[in-house]
PDB file of C-alpha atoms in Angstrom:
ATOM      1  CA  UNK A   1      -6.756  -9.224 -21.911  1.00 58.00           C
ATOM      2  CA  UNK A   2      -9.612  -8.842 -19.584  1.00 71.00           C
ATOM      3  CA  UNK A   3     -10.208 -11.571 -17.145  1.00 80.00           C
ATOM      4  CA  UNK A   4     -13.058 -12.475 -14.485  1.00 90.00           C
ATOM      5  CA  UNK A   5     -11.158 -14.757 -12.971  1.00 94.00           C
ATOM      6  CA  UNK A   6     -10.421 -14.106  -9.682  1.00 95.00           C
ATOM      7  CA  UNK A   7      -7.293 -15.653  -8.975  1.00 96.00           C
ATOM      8  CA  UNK A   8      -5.963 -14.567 -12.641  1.00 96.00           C
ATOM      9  CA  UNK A   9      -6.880 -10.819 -11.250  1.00 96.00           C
ATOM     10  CA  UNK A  10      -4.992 -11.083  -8.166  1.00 97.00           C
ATOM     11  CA  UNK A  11      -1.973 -12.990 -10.096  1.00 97.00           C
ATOM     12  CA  UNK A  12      -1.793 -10.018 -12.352  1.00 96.00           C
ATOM     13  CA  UNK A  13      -2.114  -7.259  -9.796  1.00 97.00           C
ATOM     14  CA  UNK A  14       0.519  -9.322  -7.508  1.00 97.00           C
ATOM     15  CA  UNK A  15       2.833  -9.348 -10.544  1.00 96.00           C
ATOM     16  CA  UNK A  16       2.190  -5.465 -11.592  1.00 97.00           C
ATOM     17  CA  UNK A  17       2.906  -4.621  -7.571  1.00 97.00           C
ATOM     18  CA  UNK A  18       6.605  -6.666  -7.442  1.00 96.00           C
ATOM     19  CA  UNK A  19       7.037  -4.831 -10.248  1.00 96.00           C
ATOM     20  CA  UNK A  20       6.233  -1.397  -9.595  1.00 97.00           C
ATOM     21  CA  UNK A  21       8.057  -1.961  -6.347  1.00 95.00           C
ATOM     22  CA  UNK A  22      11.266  -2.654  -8.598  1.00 94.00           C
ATOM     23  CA  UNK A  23      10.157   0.271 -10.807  1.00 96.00           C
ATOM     24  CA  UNK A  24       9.779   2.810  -7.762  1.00 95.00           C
ATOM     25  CA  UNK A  25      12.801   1.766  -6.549  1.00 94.00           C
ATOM     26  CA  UNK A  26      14.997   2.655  -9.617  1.00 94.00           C
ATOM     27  CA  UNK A  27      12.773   6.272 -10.203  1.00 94.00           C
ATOM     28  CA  UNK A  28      13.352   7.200  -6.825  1.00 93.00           C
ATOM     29  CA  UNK A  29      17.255   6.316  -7.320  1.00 91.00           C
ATOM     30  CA  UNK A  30      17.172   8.104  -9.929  1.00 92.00           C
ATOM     31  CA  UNK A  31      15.673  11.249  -8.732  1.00 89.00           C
ATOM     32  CA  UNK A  32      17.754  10.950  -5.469  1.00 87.00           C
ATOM     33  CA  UNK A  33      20.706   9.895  -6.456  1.00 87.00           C
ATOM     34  CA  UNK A  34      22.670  10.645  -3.460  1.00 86.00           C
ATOM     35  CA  UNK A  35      20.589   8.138  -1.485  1.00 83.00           C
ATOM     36  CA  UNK A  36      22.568   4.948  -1.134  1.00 81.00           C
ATOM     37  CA  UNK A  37      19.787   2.623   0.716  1.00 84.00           C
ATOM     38  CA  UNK A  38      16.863   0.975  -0.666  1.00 87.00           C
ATOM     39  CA  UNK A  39      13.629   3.138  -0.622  1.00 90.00           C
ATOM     40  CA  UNK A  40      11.135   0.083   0.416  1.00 90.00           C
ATOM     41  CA  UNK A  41      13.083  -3.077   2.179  1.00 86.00           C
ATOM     42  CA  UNK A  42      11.263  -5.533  -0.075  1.00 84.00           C
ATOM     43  CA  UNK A  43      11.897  -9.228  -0.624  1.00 83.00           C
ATOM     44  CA  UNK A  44      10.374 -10.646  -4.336  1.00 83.00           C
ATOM     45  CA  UNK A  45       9.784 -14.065  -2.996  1.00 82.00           C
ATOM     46  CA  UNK A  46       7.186 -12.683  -0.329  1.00 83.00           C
ATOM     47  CA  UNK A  47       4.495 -11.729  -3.066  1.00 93.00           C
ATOM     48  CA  UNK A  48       3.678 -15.656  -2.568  1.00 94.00           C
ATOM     49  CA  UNK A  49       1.923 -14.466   0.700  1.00 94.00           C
ATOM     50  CA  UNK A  50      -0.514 -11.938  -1.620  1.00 97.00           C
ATOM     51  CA  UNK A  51      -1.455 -14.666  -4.108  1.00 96.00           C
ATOM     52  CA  UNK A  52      -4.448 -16.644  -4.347  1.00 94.00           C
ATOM     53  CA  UNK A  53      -8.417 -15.796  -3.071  1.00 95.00           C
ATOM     54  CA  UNK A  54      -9.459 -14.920   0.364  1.00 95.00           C
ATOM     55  CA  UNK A  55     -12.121 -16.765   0.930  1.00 94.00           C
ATOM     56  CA  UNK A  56     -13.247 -15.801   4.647  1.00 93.00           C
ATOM     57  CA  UNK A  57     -11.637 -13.426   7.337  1.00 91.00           C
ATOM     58  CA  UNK A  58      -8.785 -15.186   8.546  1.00 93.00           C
ATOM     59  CA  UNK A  59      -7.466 -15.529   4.694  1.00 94.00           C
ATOM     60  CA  UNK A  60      -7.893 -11.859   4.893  1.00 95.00           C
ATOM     61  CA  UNK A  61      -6.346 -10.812   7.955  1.00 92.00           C
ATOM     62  CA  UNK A  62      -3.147 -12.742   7.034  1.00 93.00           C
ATOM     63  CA  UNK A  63      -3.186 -11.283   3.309  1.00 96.00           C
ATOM     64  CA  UNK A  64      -3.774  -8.171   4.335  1.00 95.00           C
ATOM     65  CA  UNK A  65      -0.688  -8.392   7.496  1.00 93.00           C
ATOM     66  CA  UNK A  66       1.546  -9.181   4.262  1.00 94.00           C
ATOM     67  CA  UNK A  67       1.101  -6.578   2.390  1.00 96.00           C
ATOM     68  CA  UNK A  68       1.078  -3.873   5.060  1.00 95.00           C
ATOM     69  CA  UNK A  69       4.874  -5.472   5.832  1.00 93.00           C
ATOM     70  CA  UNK A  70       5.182  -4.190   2.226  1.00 94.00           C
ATOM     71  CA  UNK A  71       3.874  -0.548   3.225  1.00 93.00           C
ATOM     72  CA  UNK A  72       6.187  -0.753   6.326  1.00 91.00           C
ATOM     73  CA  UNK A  73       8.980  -1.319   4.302  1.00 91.00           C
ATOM     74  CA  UNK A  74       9.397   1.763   2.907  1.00 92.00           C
ATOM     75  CA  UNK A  75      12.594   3.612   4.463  1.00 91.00           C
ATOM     76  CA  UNK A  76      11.629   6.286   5.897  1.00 89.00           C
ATOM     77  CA  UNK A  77      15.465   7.017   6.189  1.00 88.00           C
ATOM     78  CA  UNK A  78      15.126   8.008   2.387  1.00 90.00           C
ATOM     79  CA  UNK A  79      13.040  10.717   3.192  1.00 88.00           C
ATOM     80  CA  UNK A  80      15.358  12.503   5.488  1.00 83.00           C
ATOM     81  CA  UNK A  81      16.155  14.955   5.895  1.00 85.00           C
ATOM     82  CA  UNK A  82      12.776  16.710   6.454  1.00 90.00           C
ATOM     83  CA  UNK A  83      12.046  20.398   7.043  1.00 92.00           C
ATOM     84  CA  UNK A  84       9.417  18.978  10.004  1.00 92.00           C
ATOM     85  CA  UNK A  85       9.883  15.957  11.722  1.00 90.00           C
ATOM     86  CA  UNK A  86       6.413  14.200  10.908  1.00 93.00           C
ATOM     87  CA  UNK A  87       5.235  11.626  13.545  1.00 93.00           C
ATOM     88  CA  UNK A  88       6.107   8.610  13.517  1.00 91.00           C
ATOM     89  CA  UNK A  89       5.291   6.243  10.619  1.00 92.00           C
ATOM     90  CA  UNK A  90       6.301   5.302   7.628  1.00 93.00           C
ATOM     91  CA  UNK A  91       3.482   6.709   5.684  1.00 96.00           C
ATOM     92  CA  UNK A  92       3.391   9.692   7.720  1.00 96.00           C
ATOM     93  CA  UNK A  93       7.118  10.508   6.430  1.00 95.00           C
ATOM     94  CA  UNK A  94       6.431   9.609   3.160  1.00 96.00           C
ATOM     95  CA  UNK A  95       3.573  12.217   3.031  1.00 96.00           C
ATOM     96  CA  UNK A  96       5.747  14.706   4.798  1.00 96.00           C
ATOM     97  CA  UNK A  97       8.375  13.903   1.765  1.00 95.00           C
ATOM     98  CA  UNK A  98       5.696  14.145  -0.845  1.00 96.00           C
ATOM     99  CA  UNK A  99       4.218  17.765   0.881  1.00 96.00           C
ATOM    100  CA  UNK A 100       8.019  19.332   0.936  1.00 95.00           C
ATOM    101  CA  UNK A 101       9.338  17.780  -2.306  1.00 92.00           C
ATOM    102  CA  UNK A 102       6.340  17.117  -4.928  1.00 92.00           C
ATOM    103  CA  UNK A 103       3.450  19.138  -3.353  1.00 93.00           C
ATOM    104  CA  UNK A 104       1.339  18.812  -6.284  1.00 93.00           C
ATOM    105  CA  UNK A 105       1.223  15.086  -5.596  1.00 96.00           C
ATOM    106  CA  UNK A 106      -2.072  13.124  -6.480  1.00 97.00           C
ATOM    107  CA  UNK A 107      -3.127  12.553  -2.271  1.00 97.00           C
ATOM    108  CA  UNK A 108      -4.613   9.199  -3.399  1.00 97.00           C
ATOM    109  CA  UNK A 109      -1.080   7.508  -2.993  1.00 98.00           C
ATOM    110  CA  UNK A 110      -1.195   8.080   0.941  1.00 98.00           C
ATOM    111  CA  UNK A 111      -5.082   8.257   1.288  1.00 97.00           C
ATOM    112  CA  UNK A 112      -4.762   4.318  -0.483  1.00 98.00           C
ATOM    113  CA  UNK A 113      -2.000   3.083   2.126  1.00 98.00           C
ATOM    114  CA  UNK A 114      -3.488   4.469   4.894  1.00 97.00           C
ATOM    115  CA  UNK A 115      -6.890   2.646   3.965  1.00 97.00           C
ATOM    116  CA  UNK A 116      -4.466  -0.442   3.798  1.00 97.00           C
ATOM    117  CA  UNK A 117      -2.799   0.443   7.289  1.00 96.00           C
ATOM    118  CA  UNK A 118      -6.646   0.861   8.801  1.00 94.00           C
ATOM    119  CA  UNK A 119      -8.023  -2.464   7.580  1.00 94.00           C
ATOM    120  CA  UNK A 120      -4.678  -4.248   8.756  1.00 92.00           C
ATOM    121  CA  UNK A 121      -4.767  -2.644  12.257  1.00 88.00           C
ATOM    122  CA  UNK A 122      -8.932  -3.000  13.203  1.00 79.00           C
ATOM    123  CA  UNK A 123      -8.686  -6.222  12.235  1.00 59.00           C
ATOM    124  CA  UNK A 124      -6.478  -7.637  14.705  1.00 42.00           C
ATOM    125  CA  UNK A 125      -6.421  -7.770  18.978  1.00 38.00           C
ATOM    126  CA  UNK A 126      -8.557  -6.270  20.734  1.00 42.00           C
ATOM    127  CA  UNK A 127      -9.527  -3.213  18.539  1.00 49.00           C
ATOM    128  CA  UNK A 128     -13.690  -3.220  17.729  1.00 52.00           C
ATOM    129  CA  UNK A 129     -14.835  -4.126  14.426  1.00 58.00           C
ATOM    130  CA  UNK A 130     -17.114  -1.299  14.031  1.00 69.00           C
ATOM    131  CA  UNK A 131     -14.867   0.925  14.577  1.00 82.00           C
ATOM    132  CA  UNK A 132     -15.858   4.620  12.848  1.00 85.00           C
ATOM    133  CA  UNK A 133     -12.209   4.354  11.084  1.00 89.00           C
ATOM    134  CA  UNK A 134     -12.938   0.987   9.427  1.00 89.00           C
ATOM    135  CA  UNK A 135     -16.650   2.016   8.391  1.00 87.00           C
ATOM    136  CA  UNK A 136     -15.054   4.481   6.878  1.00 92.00           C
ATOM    137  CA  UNK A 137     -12.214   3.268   5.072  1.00 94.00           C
ATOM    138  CA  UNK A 138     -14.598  -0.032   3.676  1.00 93.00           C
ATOM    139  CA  UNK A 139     -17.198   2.369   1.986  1.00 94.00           C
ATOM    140  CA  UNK A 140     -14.425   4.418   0.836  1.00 94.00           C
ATOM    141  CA  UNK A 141     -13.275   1.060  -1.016  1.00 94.00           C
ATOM    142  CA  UNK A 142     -17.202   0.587  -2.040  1.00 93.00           C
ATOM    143  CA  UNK A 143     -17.590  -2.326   0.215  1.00 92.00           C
ATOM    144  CA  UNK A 144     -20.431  -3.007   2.451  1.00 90.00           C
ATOM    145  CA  UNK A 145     -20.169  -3.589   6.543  1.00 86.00           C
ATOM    146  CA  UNK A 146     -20.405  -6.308   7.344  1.00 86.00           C
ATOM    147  CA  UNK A 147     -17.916  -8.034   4.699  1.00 90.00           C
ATOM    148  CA  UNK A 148     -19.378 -10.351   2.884  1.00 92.00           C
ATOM    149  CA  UNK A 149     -17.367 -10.973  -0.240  1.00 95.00           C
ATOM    150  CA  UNK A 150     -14.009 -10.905   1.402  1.00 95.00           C
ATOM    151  CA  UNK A 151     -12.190 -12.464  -2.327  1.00 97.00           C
ATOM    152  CA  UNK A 152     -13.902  -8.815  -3.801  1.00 96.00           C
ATOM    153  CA  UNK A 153     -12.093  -6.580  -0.596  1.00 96.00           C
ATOM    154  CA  UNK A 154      -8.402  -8.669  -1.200  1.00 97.00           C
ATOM    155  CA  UNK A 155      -8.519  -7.565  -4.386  1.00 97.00           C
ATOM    156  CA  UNK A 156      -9.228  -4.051  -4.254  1.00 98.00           C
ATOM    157  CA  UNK A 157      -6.500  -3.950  -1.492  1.00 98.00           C
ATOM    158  CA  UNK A 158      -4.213  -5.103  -4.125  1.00 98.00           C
ATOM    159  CA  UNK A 159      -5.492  -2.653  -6.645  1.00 98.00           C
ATOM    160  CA  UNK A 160      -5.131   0.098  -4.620  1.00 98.00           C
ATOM    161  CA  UNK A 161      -1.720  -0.326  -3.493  1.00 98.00           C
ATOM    162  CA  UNK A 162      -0.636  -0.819  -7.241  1.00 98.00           C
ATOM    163  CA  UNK A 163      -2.184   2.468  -7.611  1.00 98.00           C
ATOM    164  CA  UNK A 164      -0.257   4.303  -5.302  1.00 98.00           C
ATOM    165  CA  UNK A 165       3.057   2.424  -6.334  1.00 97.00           C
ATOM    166  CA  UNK A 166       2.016   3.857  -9.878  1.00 98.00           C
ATOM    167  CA  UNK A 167       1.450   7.650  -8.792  1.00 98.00           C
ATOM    168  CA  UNK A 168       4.939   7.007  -6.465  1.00 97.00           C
ATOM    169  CA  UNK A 169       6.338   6.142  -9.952  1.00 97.00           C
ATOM    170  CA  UNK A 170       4.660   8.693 -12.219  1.00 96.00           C
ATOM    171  CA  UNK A 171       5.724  11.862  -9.283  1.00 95.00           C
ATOM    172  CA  UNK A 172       9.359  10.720  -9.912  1.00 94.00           C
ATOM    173  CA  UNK A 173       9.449   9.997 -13.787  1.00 92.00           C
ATOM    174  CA  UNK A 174       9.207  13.820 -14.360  1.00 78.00           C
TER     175      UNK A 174
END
């Protein structure tokens, strides 16, 4: 069913993420078998923190802190070992994973969480709000600077970070 609803659209896309979470898990188990540890350290009762609207910046800033912890929690231990050491970060080892092991991977899956990483980290301290990086990554998401419609931005994050747990899922299902 198709829905306009915003808080139906972000209960959805909150559900599909726990449980493509679940799902990459298991595929990733599966094609790595001899990897004993979880892939992303990942607790089902904190997709409470994702749910419900955004209606200004601070709703935002939190929302978008809890689903970066998400991001963070991938092990990059599952990755090793590595042919190069990338630098540090957890999405920089996942892409050096992806480049060594599946290079025909669809780049959308990183490009998507590090959009997620950059809104997460110019919005907090000290860092400027019109910072080039965060220009960038809003009108790569299709939404005007200054924010405006900050409901229309949560939801997008969410969409896009389904997205890349789907590719995650669809590089290790073949």
């Amino acid at each position: 069913k198709y829905t306009t609803d915003p808080e139906k659209i972000i209960e959805e896309l909150v559900k599909s993420i726990g449980n493509n979470v679940r799902i990459s898990k298991a595929k990733f188990r599966e094609k790595v078998p001899k990897i004993k540890m979880d892939l992303i350290k990942f607790e089902p009762a904190n997709l409470v923190e994702l749910m419900g609207t955004c209606r200004n910046e601070k709703d935002f800033t939190l929302k978008i802190q809890h689903l970066c912890n998400i991001v963070n929690g991938f092990n990059k231990k599952c990755f090793e070992p590595l042919k190069n050491k990338p630098p540090e970060g957890t999405i920089n080892y996942l892409k050096q994973y992806l480049d060594e092991k599946q290079p025909k991977y669809d780049y959308k899956l990183i490009r998507n969480l590090r959009n997620l990483m950059t809104l997460r980290s110019k919005k907090f301290g000290t860092h400027g709000k019109d910072d080039p990086r965060l220009l960038k990554t809003l009108d790569d998401m299709g939404t005007p600077y200054p924010v405006i419609d900050w409901n229309r931005l949560w939801i997008e994050c969410l969409r896009i970070f389904n997205e890349s747990l789907e590719i995650f899922i669809k590089i290790h299902s073949s």
